[in-house]
XYZ file of C-alpha atoms in Angstrom:
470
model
C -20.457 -11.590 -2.338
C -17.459 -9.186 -0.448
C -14.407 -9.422 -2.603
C -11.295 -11.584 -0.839
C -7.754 -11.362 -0.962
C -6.715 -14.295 -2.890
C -3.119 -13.971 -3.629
C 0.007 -12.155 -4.040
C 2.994 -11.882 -5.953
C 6.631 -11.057 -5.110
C 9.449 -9.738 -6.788
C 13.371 -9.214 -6.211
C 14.429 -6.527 -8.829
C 17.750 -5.241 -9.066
C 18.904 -2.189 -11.215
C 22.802 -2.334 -11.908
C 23.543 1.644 -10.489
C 27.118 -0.116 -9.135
C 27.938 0.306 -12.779
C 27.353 4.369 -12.381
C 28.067 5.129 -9.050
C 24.593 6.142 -8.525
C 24.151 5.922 -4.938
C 27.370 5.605 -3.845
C 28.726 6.571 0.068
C 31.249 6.312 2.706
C 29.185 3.032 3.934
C 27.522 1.756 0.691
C 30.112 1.833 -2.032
C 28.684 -0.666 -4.558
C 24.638 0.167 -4.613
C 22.538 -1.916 -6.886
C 19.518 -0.070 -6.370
C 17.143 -2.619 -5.763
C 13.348 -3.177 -4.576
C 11.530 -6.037 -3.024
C 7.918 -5.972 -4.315
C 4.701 -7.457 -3.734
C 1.344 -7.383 -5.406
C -1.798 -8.102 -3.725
C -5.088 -9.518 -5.539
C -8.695 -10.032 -4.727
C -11.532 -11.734 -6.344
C -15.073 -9.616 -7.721
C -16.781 -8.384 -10.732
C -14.254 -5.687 -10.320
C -10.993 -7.123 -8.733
C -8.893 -4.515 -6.630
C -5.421 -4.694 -6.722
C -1.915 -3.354 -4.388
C 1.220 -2.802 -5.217
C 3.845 -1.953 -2.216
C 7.404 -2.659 -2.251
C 10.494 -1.524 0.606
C 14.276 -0.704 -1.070
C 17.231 -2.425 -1.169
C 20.415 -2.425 -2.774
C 21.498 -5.443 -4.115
C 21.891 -8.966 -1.939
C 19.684 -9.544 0.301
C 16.187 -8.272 -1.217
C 15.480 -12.255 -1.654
C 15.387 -12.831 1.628
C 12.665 -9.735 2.323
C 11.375 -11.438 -0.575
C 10.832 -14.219 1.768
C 9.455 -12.299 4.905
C 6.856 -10.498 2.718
C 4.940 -13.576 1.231
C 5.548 -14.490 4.915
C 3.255 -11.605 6.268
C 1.269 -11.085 3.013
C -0.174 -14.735 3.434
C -2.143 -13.457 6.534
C -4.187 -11.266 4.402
C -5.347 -14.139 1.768
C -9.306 -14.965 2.729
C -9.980 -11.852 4.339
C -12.203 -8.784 3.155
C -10.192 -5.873 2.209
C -12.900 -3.659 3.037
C -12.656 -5.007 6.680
C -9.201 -3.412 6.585
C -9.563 -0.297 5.023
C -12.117 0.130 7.936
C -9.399 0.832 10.494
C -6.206 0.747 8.573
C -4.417 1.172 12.521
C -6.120 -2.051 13.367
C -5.012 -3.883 9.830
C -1.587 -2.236 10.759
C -1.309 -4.566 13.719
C -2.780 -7.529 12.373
C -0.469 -7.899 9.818
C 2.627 -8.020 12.486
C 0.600 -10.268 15.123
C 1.865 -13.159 13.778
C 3.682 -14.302 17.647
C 6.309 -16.310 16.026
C 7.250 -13.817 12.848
C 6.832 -11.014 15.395
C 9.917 -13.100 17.208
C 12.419 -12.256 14.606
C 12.143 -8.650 15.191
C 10.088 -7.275 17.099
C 9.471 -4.471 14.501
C 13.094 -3.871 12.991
C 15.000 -5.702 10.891
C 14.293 -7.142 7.601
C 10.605 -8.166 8.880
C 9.730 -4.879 9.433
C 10.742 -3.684 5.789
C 8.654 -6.725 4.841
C 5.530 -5.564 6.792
C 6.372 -2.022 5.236
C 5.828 -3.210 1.874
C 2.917 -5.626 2.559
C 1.288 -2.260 4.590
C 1.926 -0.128 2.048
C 0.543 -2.474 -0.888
C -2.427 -2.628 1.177
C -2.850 1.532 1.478
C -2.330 1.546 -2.590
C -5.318 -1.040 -2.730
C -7.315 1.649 -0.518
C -6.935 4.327 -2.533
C -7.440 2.595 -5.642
C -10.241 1.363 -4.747
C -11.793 4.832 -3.944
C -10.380 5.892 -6.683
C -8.121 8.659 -5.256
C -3.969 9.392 -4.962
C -3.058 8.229 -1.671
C -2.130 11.724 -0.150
C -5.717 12.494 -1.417
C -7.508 9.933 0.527
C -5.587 10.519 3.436
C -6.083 14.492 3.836
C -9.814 13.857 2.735
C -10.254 11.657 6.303
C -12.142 12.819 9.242
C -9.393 13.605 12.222
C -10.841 10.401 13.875
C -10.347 8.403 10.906
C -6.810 9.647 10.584
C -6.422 8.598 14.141
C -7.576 5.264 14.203
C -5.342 5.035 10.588
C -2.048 5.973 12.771
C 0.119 3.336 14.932
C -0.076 4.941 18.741
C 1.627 1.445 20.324
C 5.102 2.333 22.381
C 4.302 6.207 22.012
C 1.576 7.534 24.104
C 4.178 8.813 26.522
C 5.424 11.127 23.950
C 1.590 11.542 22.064
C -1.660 10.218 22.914
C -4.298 9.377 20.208
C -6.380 12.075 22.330
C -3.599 14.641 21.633
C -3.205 13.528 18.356
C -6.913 14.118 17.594
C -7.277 17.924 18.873
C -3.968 18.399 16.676
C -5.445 16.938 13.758
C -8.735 19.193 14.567
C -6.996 22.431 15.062
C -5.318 22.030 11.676
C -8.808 21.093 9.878
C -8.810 24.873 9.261
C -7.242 26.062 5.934
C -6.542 22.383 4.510
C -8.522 23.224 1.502
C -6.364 26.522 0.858
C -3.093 24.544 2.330
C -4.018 21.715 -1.071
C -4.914 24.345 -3.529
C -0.903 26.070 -2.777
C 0.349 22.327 -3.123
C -1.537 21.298 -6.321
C -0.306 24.855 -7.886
C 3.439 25.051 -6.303
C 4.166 21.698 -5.746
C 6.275 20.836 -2.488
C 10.178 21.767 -2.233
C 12.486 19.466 -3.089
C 16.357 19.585 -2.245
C 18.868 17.544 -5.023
C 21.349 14.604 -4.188
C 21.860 13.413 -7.545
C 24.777 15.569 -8.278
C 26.726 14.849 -4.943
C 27.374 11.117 -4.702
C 30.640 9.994 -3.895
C 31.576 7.801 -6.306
C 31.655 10.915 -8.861
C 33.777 12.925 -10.412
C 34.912 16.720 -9.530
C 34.243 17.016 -13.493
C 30.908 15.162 -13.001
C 30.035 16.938 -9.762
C 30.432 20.041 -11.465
C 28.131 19.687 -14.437
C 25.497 17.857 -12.574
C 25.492 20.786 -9.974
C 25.285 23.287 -12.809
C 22.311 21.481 -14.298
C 20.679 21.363 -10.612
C 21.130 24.815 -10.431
C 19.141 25.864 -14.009
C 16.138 23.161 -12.531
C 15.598 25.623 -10.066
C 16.791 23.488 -7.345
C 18.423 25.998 -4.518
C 18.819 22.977 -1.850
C 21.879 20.803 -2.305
C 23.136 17.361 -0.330
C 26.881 15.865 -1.235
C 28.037 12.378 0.535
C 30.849 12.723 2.904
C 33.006 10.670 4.939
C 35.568 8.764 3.138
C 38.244 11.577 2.952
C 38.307 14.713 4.504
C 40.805 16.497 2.094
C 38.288 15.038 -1.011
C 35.217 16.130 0.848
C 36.518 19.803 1.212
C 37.295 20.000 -2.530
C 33.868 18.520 -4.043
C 32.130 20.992 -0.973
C 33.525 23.546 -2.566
C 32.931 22.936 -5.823
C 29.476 22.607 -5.354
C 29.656 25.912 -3.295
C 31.175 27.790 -5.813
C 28.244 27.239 -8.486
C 25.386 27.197 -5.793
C 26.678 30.471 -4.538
C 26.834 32.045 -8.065
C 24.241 34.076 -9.602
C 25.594 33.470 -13.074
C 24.407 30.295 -12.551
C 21.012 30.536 -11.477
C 17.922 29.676 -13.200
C 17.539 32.013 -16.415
C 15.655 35.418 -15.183
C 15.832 34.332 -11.150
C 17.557 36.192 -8.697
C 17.873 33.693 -6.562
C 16.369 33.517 -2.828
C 16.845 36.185 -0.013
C 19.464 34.172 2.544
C 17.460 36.235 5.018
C 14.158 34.803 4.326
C 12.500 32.654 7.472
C 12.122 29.732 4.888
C 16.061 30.061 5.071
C 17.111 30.886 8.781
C 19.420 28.755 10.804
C 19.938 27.099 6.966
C 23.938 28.451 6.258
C 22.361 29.445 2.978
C 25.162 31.493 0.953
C 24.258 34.814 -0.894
C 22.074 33.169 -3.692
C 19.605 31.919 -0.965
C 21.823 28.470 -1.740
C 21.564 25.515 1.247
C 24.269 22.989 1.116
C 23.941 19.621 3.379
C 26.089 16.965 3.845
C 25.404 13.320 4.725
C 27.933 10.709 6.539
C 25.522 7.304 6.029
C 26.676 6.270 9.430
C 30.482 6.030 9.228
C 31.750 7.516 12.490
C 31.813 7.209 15.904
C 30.511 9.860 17.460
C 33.851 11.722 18.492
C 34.814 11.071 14.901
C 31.700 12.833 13.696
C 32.229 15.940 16.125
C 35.657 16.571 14.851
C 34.904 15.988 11.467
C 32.234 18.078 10.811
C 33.992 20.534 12.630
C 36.592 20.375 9.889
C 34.263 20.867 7.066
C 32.333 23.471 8.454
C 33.974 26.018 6.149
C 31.642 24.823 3.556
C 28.705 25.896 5.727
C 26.772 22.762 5.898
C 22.675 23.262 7.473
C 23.447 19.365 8.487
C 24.906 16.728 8.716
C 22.362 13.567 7.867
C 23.217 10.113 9.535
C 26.718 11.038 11.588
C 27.012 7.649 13.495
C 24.614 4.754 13.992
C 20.695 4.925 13.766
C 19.755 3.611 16.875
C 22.455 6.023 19.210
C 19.761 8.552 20.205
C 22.160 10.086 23.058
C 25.102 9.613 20.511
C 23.193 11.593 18.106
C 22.344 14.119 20.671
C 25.995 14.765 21.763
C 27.094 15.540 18.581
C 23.958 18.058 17.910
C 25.092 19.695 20.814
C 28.829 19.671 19.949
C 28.369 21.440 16.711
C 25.532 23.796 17.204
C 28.075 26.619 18.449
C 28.759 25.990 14.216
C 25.353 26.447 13.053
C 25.368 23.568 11.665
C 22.718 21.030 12.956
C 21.935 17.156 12.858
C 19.203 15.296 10.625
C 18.713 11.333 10.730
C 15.975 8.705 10.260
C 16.161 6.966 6.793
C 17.181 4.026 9.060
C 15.627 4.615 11.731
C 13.256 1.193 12.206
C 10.324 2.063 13.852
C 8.157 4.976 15.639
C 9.967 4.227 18.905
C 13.041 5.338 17.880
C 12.234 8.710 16.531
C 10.172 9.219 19.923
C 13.220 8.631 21.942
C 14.853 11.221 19.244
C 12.938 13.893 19.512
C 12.633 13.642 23.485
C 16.494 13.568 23.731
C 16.946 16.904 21.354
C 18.935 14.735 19.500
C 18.256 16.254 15.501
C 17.002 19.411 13.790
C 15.609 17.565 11.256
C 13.545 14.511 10.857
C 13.892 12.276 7.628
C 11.335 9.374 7.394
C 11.493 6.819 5.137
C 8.622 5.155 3.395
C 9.280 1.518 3.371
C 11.788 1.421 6.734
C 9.093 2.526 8.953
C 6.341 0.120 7.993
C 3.796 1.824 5.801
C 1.780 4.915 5.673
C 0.116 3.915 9.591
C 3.681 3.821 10.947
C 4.727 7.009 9.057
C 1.205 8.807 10.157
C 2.945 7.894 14.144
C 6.094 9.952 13.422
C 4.701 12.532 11.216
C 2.570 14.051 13.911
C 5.329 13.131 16.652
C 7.572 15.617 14.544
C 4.367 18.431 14.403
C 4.074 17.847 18.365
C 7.624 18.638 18.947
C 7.996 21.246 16.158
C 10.419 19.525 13.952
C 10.461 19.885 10.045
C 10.345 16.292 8.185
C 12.317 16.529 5.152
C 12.174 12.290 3.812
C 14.532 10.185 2.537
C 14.082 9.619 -1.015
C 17.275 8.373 -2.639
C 16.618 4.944 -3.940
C 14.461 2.964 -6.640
C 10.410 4.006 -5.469
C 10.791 6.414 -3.026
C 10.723 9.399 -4.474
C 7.318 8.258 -5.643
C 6.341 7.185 -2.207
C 7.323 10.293 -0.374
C 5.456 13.045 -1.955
C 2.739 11.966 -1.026
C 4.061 11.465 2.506
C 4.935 15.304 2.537
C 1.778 16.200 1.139
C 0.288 14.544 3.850
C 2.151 16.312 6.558
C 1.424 20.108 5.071
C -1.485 19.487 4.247
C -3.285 17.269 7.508
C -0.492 17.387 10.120
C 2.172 20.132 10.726
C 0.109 22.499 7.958
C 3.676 23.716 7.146
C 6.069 23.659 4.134
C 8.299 26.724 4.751
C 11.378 24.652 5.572
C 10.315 21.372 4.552
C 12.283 20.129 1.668
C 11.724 16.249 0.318
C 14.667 14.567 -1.170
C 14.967 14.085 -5.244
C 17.252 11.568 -7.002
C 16.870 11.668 -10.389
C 17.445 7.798 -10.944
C 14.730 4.683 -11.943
C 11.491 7.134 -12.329
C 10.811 5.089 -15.820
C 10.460 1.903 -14.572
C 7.158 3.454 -13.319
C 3.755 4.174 -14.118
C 3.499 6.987 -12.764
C 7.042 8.413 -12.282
C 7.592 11.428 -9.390
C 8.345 14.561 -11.687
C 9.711 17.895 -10.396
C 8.341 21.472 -11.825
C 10.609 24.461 -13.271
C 10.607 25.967 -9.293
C 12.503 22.638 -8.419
C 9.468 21.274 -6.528
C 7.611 18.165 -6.923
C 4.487 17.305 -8.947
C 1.962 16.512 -6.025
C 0.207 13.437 -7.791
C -2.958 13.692 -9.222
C -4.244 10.868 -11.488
C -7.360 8.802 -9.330
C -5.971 5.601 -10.663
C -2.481 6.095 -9.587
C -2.480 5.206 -5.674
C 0.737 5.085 -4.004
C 2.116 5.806 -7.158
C 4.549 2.681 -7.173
C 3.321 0.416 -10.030
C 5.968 -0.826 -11.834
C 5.597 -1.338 -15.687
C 5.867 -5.359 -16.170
C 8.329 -5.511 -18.496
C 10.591 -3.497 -16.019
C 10.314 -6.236 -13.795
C 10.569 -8.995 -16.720
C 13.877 -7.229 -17.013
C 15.688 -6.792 -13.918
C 14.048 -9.516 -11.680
C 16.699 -11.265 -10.076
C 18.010 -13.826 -11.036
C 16.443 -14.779 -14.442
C 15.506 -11.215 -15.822
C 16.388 -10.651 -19.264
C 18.988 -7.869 -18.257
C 21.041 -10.275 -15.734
C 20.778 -13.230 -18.026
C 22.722 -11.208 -20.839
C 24.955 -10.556 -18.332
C 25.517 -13.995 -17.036
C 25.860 -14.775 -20.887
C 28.430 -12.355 -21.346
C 30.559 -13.538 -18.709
C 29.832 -10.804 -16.356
């Protein structure tokens, strides 16, 4: 008998990082790092199993709580194997439902849903041929990776025709492309040490520590005061830009170097960005970038709100006389919107993120929108999961799809990785681990007792605090 999908689980878990700071911006001041999760069962000799979750940060993750059993109950009775057939195909089942499909249409909160239930679904695939998900992915024929990838809304911007004889031409060196990956691992850039809600003192020492990792790319939050922002910028420029602060035995990176044009990298090969989480309006960005451009930004990430593509596109021309360019897309809600991006000019740099756009099919759409129209994808990775999503995302793209790393650089946060399985992990060059355990997946299994803990609202950790008075 075919195995079935049976059932599911969901969980709301919330880590305390208001407490810390950890996370903290000009928009999001109070963060608890938080992560709406689902796990997906089937019946057999040898049951399969799918973990997939989409981040939150605090209130609110019970109602994608909701949305997910909403869309993960259209999977229960059917054969997973029918699914993994055409993974484009299971894509679009899963948000057919007419009347769920209402309360979006693919944005919103049932969109993250669908991005968890998706991505839960891709973990089961690879488990289940016993592979890390980058791994199955880059293993795929170009026609499976097409019929895997969400063309809906785009085929005036990329055909699945297009898509294919892209996918083809790259099918040369992918073997040498994943040997470099395995041995290297894939660039990362820091923002643990630049959060708002920190210290100078704190900024400082967490910089310094970045620096000895062998991290050389840097992001600080902006946009809550100008006068502050200037003084943490330069902190944080003064030890980047500081060989007696580098790595023991490196001399740093030549500023020079392609991997580094167009970057503002000072004279230790050091790239600074800055990121606004949508605070301005878009003459408020212009001028206030402007101001802080003595710190010698690459970008600025998220300068007004997700959805104004020709706001977006005003300000990248307004401040490329600077050098300093425009990156957005950790909120960007769907494919669509990243077309109408990257047809307007409107950023240098593309940031997907793993559990907004919803799952691995809708992330497969964008990545090889970005490789038509030449743009690097550097993801979002700054909350609970994602940094364990996303390098596989980015192996994905150098390996299969743009069959480029040069200036590609995936976002670390050095927060949550325990409550894992299989935490992210980042090597002495200050790159990421590229996953390699069969059993792993998607890499985001959470350890149970993790979520015994922190589930909200009866979790051991939150009922001590209830107890406590707090």
């Amino acid at each position: 008998m075919p195995r079935r999908i049976t059932h599911f689980e969901t969980h709301d878990i919330r880590f305390p990082t208001s407490l810390t700071g950890d996370g903290s911006d000009a928009m999001n001041t109070d963060c608890d790092y938080s992560s709406a999760y689902v796990t997906i069962f089937t019946d057999g000799d040898e049951p399969l199993v799918g973990h997939g979750m989409t981040f939150t940060i605090g209130r609110g993750t019970d109602i994608v709580c909701q949305a997910i059993a909403a869309l993960a109950n259209r999977l229960v009775g059917l054969n997973p194997e029918d699914l993994f057939k055409n993974m484009g195909k299971a894509y679009d089942y899963v948000s057919a439902d007419s009347q769920l499909r209402w309360i979006g249409p693919e944005k919103g909160v049932i969109h993250i849903a669908a991005g968890a239930v998706n991505n839960a679904l891709w973990d089961m695939f690879a488990r289940s041929r016993g592979k890390p998900l980058w791994k199955l992915v880059v293993d795929m024929t170009p026609e499976k990776l097409v019929d895997a990838t969400v063309f809906r809304y785009i085929t005036d911007a990329l055909t699945p025709e297009e898509a294919l004889a892209m996918l083809k031409a790259r099918e040369e060196g992918k073997k040498e492309r994943e040997a470099i990956v395995r041995k290297d691992g894939y660039p990362a850039y820091i923002t643990s040490a630049g959060w708002l809600g920190y210290s100078d003192e704190k900024v400082a020492r967490l910089t310094k520590e970045a620096v000895a990792a062998g991290f050389n790319h840097f992001k600080m939050k902006v946009g809550a005061d100008l006068a502050s922002d200037l003084r943490r910028g330069r902190v944080i420029r003064s030890i980047i830009d500081d060989p007696q602060f580098l790595l023991q035995g490196s001399q740093g990176l030549d500023p020079d170097s392609p991997a580094l044009q167009g970057k503002n990298a000072g004279p230790t090969g050091a790239v600074l960005m800055i990121d606004a989480n949508q605070i301005w309006d878009v003459p408020q960005a212009i001028q206030y970038v402007k101001d802080l451009s003595e710190i010698k930004p690459w970008f600025i990430e998220e300068p007004t709100a997700p959805d104004d593509i020709l706001g977006h596109a005003a300000i990248r021309r307004a401040l490329k006389p600077y050098g300093i360019g425009v990156a957005t897309g950790e909120h960007a809600h769907n494919r669509m919107v990243f077309k109408q991006l990257l047809q307007a000019d409107a950023i240098d740099v593309c940031q997907i993120d793993s559990c907004r756009l919803a799952g691995v099919s809708e992330v497969l759409s964008v990545l090889l929108l970005a490789a038509k129209f030449g743009v690097p994808v550097c993801p979002h990775a700054g909350g609970v999961g994602l940094c364990e999503y996303v390098v596989h995302l980015s192996a994905i793209d150098y390996i299969a799809i743009s069959g480029t790393m040069e200036r590609n650089v995936l976002e670390f946060a050095d927060h949550l990785h325990e409550h894992f399985l299989y935490p992210s992990s980042i090597n002495s060059k200050g790159r990421y681990n590229v996953p390699l355990n069969p059993a792993e997946g998607y890499s985001i299994e959470m350890h149970k007792q993790s979520i015994a803990e922190y589930e909200w609202p009866n979790g051991s950790y939150w009922m001590n605090r209830r107890n406590n008075g707090n």
